[in-house]
Short mmCIF file of N, CA and C in Angstrom, two decimals:
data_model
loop_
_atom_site.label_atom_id
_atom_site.label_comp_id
_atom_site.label_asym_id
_atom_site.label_seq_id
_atom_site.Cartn_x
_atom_site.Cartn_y
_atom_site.Cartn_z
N UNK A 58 0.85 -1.17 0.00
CA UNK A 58 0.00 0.00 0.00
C UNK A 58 0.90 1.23 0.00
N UNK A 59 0.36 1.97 -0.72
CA UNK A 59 1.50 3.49 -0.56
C UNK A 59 0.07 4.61 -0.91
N UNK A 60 1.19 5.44 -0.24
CA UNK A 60 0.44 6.63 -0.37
C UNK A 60 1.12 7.92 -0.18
N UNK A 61 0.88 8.87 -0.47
CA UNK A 61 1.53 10.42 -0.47
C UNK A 61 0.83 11.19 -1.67
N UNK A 62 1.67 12.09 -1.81
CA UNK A 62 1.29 13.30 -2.41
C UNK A 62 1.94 14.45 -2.68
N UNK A 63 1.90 15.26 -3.23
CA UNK A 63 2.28 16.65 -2.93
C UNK A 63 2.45 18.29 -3.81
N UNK A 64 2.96 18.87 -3.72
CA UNK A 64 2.70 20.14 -4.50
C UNK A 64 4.15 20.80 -5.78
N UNK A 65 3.50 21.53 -6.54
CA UNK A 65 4.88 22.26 -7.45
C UNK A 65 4.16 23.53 -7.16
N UNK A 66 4.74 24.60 -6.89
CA UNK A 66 4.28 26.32 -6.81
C UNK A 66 5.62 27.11 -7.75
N UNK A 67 5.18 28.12 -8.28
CA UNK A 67 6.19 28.78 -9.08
C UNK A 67 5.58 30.22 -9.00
N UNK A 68 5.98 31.32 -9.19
CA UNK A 68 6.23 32.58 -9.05
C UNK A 68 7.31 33.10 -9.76
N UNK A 69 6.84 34.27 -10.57
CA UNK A 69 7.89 35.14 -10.96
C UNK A 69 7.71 36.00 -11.75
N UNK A 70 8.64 37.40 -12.39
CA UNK A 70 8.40 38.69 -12.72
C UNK A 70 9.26 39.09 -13.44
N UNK A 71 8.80 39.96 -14.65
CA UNK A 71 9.65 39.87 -15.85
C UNK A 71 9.54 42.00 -15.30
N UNK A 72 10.70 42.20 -15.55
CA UNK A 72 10.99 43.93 -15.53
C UNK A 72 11.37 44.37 -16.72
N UNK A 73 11.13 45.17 -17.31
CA UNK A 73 10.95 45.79 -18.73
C UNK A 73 12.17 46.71 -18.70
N UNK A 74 13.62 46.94 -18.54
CA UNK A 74 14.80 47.93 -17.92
C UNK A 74 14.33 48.94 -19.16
N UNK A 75 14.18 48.87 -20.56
CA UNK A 75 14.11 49.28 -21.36
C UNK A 75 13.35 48.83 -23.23
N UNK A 76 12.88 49.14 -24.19
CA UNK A 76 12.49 48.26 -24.99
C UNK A 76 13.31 47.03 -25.57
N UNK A 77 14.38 46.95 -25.11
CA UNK A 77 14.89 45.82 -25.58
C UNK A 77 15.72 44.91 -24.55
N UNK A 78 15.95 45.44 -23.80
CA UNK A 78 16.04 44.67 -22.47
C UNK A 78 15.09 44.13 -21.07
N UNK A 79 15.28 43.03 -21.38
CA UNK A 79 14.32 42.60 -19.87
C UNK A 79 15.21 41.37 -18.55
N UNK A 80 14.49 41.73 -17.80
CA UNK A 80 15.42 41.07 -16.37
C UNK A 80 13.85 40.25 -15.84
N UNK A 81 14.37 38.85 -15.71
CA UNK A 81 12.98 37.87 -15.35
C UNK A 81 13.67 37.52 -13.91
N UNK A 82 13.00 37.14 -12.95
CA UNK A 82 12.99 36.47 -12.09
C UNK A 82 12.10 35.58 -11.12
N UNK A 83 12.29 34.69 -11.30
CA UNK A 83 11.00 33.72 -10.81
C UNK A 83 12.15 32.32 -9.33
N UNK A 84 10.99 31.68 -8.51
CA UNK A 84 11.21 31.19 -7.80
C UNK A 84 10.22 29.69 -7.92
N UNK A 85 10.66 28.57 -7.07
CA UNK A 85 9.99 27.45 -7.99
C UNK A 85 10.15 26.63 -5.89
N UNK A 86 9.09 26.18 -5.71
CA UNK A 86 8.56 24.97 -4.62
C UNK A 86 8.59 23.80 -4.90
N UNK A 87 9.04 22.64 -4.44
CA UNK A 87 7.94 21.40 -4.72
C UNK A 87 8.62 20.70 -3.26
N UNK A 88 7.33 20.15 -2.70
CA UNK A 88 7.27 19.62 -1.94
C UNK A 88 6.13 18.44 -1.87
N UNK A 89 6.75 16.80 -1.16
CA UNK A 89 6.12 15.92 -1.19
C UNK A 89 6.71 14.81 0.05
N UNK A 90 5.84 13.78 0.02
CA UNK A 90 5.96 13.11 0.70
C UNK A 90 5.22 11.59 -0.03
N UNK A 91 6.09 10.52 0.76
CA UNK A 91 5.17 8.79 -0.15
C UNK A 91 5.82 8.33 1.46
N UNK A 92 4.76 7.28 1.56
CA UNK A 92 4.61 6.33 2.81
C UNK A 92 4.36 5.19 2.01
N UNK A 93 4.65 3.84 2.60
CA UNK A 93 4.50 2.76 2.21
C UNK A 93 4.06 1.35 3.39
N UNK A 94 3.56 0.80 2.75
CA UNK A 94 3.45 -0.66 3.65
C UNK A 94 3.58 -1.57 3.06
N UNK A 95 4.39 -3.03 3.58
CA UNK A 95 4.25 -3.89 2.75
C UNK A 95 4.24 -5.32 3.31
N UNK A 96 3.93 -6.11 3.14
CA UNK A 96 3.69 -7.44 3.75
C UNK A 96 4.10 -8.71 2.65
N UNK A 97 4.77 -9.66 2.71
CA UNK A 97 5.18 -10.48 1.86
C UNK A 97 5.66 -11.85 2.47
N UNK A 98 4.53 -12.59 2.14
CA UNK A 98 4.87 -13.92 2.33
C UNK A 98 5.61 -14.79 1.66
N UNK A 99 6.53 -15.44 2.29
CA UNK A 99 8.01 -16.20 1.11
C UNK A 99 8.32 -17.50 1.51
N UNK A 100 7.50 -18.55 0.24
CA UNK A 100 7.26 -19.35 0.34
C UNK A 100 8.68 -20.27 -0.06
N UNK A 101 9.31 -21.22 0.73
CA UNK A 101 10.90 -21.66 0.15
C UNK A 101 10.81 -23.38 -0.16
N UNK A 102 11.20 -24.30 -1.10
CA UNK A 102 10.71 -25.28 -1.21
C UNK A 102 12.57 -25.66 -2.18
N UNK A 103 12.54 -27.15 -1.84
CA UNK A 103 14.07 -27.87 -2.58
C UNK A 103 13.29 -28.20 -3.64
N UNK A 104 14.20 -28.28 -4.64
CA UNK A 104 14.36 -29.53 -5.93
C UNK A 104 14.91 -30.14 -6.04
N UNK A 105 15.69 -30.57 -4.71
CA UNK A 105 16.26 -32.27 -4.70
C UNK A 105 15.47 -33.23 -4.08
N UNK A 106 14.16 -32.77 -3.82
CA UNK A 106 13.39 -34.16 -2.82
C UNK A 106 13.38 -33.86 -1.86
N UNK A 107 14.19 -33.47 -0.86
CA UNK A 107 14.11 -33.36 0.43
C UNK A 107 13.18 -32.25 0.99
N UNK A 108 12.91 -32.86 1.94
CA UNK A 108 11.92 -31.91 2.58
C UNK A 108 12.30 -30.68 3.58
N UNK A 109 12.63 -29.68 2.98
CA UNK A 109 13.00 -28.87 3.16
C UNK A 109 11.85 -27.56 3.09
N UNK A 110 10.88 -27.65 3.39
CA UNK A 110 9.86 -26.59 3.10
C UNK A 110 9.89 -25.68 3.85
N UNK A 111 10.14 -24.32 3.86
CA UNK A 111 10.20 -23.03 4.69
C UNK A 111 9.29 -22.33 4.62
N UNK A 112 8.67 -21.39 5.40
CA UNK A 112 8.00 -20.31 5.37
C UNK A 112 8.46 -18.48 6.13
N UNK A 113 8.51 -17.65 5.45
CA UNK A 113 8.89 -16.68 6.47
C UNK A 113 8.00 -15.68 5.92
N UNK A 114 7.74 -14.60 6.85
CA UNK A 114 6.74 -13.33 6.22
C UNK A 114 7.74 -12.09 6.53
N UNK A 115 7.74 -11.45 5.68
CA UNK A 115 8.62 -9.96 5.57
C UNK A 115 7.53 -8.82 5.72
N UNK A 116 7.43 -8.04 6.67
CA UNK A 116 6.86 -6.48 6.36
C UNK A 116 7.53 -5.15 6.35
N UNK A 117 7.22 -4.31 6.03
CA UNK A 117 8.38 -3.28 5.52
C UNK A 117 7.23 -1.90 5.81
N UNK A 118 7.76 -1.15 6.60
CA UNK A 118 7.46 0.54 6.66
C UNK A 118 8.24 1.59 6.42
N UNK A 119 7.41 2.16 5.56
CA UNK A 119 8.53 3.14 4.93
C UNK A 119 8.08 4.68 4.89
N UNK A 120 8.73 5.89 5.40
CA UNK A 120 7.84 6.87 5.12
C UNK A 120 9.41 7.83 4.16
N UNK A 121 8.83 9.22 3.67
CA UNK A 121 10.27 9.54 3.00
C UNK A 121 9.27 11.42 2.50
N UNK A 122 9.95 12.32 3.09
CA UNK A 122 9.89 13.19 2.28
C UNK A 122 10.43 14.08 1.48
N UNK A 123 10.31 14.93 0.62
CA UNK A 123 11.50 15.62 -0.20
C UNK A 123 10.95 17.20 0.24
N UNK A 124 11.86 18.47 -0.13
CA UNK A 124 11.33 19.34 -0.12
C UNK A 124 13.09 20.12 -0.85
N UNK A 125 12.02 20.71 -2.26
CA UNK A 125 12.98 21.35 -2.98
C UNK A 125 12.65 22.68 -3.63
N UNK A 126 13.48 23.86 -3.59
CA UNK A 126 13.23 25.71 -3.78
C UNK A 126 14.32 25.18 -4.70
N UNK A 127 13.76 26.45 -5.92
CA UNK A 127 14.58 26.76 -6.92
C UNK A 127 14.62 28.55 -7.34
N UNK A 128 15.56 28.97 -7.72
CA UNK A 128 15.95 30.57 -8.00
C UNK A 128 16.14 30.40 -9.48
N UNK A 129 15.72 31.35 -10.48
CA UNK A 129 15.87 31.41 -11.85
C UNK A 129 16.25 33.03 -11.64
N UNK A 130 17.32 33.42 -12.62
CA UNK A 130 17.40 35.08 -12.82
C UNK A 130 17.87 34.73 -14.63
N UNK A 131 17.09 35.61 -15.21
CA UNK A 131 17.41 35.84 -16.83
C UNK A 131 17.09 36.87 -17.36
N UNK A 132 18.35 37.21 -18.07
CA UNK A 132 18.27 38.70 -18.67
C UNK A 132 18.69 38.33 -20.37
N UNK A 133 17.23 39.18 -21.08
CA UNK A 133 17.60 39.17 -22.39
C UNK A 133 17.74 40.60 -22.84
N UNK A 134 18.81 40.63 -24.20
CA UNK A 134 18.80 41.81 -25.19
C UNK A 134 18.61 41.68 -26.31
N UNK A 135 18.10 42.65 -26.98
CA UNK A 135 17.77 42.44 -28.10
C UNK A 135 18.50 43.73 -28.71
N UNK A 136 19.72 43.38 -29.89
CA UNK A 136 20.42 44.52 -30.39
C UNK A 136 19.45 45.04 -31.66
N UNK A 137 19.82 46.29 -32.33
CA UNK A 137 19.07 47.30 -32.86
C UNK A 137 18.92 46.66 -34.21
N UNK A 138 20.09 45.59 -34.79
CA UNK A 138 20.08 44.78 -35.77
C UNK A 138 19.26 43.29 -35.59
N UNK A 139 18.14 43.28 -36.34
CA UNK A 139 16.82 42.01 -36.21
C UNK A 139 17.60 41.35 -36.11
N UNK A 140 17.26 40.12 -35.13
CA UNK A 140 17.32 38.97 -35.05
C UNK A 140 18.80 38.48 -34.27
N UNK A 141 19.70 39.79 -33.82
CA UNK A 141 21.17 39.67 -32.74
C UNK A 141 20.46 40.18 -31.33
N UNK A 142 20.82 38.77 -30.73
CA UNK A 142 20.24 39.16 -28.98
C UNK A 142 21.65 38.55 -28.44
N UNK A 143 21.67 38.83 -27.00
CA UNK A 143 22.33 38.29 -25.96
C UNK A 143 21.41 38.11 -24.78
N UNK A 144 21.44 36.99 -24.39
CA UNK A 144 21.04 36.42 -23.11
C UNK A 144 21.64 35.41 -22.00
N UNK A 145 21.39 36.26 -20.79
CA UNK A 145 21.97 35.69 -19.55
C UNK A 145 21.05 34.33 -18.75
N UNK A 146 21.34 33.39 -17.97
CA UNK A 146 20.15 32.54 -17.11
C UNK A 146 21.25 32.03 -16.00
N UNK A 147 20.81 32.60 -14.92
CA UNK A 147 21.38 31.74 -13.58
C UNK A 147 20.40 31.10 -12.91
N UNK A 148 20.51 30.22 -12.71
CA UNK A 148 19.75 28.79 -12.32
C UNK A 148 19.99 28.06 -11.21
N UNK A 149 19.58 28.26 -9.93
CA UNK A 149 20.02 27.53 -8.63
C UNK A 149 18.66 26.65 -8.21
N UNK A 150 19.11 25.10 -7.29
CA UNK A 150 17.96 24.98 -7.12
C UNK A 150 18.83 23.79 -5.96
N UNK A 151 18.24 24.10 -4.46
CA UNK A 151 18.51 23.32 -3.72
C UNK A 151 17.33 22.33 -3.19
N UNK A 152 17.77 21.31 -2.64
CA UNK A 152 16.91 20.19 -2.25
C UNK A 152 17.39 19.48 -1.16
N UNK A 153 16.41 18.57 -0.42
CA UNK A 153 16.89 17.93 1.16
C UNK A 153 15.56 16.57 0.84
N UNK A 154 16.15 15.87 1.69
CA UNK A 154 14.88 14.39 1.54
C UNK A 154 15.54 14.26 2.82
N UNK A 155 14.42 12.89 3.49
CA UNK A 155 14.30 12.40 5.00
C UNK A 155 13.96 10.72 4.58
N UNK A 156 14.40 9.78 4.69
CA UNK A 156 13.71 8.97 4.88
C UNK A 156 13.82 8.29 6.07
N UNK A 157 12.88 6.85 6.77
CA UNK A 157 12.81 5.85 7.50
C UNK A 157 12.45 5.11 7.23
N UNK A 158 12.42 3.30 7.18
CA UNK A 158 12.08 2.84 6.66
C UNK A 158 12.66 1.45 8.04
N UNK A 159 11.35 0.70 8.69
CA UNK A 159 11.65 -0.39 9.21
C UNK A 159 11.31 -1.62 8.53
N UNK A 160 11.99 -2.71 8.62
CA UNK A 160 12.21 -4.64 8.18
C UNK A 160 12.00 -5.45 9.02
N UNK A 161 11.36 -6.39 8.65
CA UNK A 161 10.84 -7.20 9.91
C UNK A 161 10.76 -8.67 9.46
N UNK A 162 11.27 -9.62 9.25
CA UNK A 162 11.42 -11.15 8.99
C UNK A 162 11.41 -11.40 9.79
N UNK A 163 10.46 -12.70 9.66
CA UNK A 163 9.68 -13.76 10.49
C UNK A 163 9.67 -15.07 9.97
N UNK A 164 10.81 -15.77 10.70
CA UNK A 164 11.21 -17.14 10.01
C UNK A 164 9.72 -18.26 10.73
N UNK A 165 9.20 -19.00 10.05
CA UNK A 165 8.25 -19.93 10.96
C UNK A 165 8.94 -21.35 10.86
N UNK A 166 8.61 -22.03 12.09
CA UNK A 166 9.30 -23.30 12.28
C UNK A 166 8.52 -24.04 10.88
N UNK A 167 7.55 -24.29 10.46
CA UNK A 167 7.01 -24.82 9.59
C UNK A 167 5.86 -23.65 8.57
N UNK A 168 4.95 -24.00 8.26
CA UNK A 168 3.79 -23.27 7.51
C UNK A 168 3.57 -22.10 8.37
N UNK A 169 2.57 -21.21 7.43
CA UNK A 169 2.46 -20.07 8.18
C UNK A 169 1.43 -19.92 9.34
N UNK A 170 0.98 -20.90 9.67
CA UNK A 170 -0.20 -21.11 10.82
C UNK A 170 1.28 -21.95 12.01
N UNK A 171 2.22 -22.17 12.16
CA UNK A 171 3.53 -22.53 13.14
C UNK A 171 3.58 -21.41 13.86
N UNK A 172 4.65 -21.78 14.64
CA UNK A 172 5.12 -20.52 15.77
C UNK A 172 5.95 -20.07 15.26
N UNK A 173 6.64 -18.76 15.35
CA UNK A 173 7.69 -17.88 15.08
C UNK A 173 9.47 -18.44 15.64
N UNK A 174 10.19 -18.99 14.83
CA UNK A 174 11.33 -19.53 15.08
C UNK A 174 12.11 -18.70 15.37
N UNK A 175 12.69 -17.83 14.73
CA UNK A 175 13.77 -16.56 15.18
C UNK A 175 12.81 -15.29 13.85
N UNK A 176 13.53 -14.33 14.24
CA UNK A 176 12.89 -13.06 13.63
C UNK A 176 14.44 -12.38 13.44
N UNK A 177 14.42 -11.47 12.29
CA UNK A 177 15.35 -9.90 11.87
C UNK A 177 14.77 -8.92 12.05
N UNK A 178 15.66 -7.75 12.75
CA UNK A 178 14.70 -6.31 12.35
C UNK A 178 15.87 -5.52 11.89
N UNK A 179 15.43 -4.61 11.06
CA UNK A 179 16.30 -3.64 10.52
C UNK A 179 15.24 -2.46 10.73
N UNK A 180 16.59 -1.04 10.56
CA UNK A 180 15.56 0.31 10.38
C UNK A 180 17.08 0.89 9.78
N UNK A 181 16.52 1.59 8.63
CA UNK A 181 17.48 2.26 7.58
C UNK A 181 16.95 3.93 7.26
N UNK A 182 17.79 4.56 8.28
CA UNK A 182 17.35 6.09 8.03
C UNK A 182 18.48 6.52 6.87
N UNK A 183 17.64 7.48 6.39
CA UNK A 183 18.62 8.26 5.17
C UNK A 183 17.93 9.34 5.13
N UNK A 184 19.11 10.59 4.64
CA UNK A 184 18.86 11.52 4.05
C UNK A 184 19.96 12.05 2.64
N UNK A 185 19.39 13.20 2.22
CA UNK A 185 20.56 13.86 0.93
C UNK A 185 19.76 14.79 1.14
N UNK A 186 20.92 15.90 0.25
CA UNK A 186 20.97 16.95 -0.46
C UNK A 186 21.55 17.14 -1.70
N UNK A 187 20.74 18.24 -2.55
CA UNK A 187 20.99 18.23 -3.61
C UNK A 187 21.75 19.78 -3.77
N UNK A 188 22.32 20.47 -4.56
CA UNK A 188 22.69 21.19 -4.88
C UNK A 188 23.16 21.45 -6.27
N UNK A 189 22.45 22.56 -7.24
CA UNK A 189 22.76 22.46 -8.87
C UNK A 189 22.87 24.51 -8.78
N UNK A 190 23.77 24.82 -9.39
CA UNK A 190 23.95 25.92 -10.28
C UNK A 190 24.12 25.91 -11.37
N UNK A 191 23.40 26.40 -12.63
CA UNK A 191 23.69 26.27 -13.67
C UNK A 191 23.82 27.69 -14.30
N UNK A 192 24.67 28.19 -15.09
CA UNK A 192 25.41 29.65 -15.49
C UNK A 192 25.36 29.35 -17.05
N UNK A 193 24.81 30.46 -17.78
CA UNK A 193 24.43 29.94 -18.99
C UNK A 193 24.42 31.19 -20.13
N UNK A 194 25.55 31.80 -20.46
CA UNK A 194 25.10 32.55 -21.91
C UNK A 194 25.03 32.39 -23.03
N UNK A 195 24.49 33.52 -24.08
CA UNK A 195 24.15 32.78 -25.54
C UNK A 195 24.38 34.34 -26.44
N UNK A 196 24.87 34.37 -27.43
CA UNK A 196 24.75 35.20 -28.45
C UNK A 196 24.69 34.95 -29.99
N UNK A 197 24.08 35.84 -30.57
CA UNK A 197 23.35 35.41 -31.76
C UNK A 197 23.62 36.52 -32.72
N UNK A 198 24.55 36.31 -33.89
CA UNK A 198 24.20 37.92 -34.90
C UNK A 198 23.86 37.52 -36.09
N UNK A 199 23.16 37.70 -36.40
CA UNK A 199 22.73 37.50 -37.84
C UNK A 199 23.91 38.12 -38.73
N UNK A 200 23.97 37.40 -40.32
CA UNK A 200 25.14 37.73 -41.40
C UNK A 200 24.05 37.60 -42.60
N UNK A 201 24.13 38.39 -43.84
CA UNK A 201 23.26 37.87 -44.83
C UNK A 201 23.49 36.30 -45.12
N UNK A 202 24.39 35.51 -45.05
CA UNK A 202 24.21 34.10 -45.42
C UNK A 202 23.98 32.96 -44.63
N UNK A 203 24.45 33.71 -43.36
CA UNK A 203 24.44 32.70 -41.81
C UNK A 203 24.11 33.63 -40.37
N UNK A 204 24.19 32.72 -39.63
CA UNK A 204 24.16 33.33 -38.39
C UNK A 204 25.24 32.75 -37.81
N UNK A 205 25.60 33.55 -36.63
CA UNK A 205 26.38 33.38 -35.59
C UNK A 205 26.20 32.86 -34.32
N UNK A 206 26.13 31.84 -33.85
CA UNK A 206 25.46 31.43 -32.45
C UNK A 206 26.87 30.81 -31.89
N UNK A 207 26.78 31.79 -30.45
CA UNK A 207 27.58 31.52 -29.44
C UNK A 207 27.02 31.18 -28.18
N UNK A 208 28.15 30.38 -27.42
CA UNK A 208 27.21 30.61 -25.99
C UNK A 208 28.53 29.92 -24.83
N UNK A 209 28.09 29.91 -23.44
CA UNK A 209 29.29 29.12 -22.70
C UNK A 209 27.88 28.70 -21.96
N UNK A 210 27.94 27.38 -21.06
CA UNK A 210 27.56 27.01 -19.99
C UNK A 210 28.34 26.64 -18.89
N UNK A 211 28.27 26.70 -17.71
CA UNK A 211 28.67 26.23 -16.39
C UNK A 211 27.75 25.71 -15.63
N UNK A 212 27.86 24.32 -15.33
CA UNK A 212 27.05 23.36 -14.41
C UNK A 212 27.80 22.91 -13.29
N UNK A 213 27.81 23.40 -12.09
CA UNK A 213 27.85 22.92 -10.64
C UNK A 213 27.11 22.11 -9.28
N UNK A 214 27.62 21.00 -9.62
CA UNK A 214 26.32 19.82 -8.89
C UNK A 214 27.29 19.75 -7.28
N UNK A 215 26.53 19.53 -6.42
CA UNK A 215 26.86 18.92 -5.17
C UNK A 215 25.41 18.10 -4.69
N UNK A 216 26.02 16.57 -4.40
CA UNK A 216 24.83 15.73 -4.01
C UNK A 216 25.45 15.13 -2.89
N UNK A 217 24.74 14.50 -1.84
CA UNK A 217 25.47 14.30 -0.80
C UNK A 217 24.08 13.17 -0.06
N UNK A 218 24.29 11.87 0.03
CA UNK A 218 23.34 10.73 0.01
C UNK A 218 23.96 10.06 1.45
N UNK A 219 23.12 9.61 2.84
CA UNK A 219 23.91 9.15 3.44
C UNK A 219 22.12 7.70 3.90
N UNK A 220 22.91 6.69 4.02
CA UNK A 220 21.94 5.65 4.65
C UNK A 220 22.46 5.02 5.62
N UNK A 221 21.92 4.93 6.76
CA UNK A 221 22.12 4.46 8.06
C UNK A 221 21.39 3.62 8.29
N UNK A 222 22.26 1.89 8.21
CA UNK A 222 21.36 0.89 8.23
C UNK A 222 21.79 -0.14 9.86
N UNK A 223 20.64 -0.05 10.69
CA UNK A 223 20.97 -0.95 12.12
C UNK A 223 20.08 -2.05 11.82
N UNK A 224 20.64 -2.83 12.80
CA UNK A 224 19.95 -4.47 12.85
C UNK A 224 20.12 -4.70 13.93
N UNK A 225 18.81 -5.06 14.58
CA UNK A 225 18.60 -5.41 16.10
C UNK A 225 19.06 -6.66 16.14
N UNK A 226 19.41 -6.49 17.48
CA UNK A 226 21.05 -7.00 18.35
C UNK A 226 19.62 -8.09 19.29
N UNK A 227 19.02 -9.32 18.63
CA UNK A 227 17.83 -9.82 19.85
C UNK A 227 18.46 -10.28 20.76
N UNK A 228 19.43 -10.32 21.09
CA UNK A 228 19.96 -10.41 22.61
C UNK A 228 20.19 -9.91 23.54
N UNK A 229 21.07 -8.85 23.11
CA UNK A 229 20.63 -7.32 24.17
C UNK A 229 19.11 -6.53 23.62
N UNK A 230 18.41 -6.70 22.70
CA UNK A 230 17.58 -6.14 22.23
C UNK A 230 17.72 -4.61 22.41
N UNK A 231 18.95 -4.17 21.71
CA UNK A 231 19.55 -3.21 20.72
C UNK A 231 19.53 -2.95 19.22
#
């Protein structure tokens, strides 16, 4: 079973400096969240004859949310000769996630109507961050036979992912 949801919001404003120049700036949301449940029965059987028949049931909880802001700034020109512009775009957009997520195996001495033989538990927290700048110009002049298209980009990523996985200790029940 799962379930979640969540939102994208954006905002932003273009300034007119002059008729051929403009300065945009807009800002960008998204935020969400997914939960999960899961239950799984695991049925184990030989193909050499022997009677070896197992049963164990696995359930799994999981919850996890994200929440990510983004910054846009872009400036276009438009030169006095049709169709030669220059344009600027800086592009930032940071992000963070949460997850938890508990494991639970359940070995049975026989079928699944038996008693519980030994059991696993796990719980695996994680989080990241994201981090992107992207730096981006472009120029354009028209020639009677061709055009001219220039441009540079710069892309700067930082991602940073960490999972923290424990397994209960059923003896000290740690």
């Amino acid at each position: 079973k799962n379930t979640g949801g969540g939102y994208f919001g954006k905002i932003g404003i273009d300034y007119l400096v002059t008729n051929r120049t403009t300065l945009s700036l807009s800002g960008t949301n998204w935020r969400g969240s997914r939960n999960s449940d899961a239950e799984l029965d695991i049925y184990t059987d030989s193909l050499s004859g022997a009677s070896n028949r197992s049963f164990s049931k696995r359930t799994t909880n999981s919850d996890r949310s994200m929440n990510n802001y983004g910054l846009v700034f872009g400036m276009k020109h438009l030169f006095p000769t049709a169709g030669e512009e220059w344009t600027f775009d800086a592009n930032y957009n940071f992000g963070q996630s949460e997850s938890e997520s508990f494991y639970r195996s359940d070995f049975y001495s026989g079928d699944e109507n038996s008693s519980i033989n030994r059991f696993t538990s796990q719980r695996v927290n994680g989080e990241g961050k994201d981090r992107n700048l992207v730096l981006q110009t472009d120029y354009v002049k028209p020639f009677k036979r061709f055009k001219l298209e220039t441009g540079l980009r710069a892309a700067m990523r930082s991602r940073q992912n960490v999972n923290n996985n424990y397994l209960l200790n059923t003896s000290s029940n740690d």
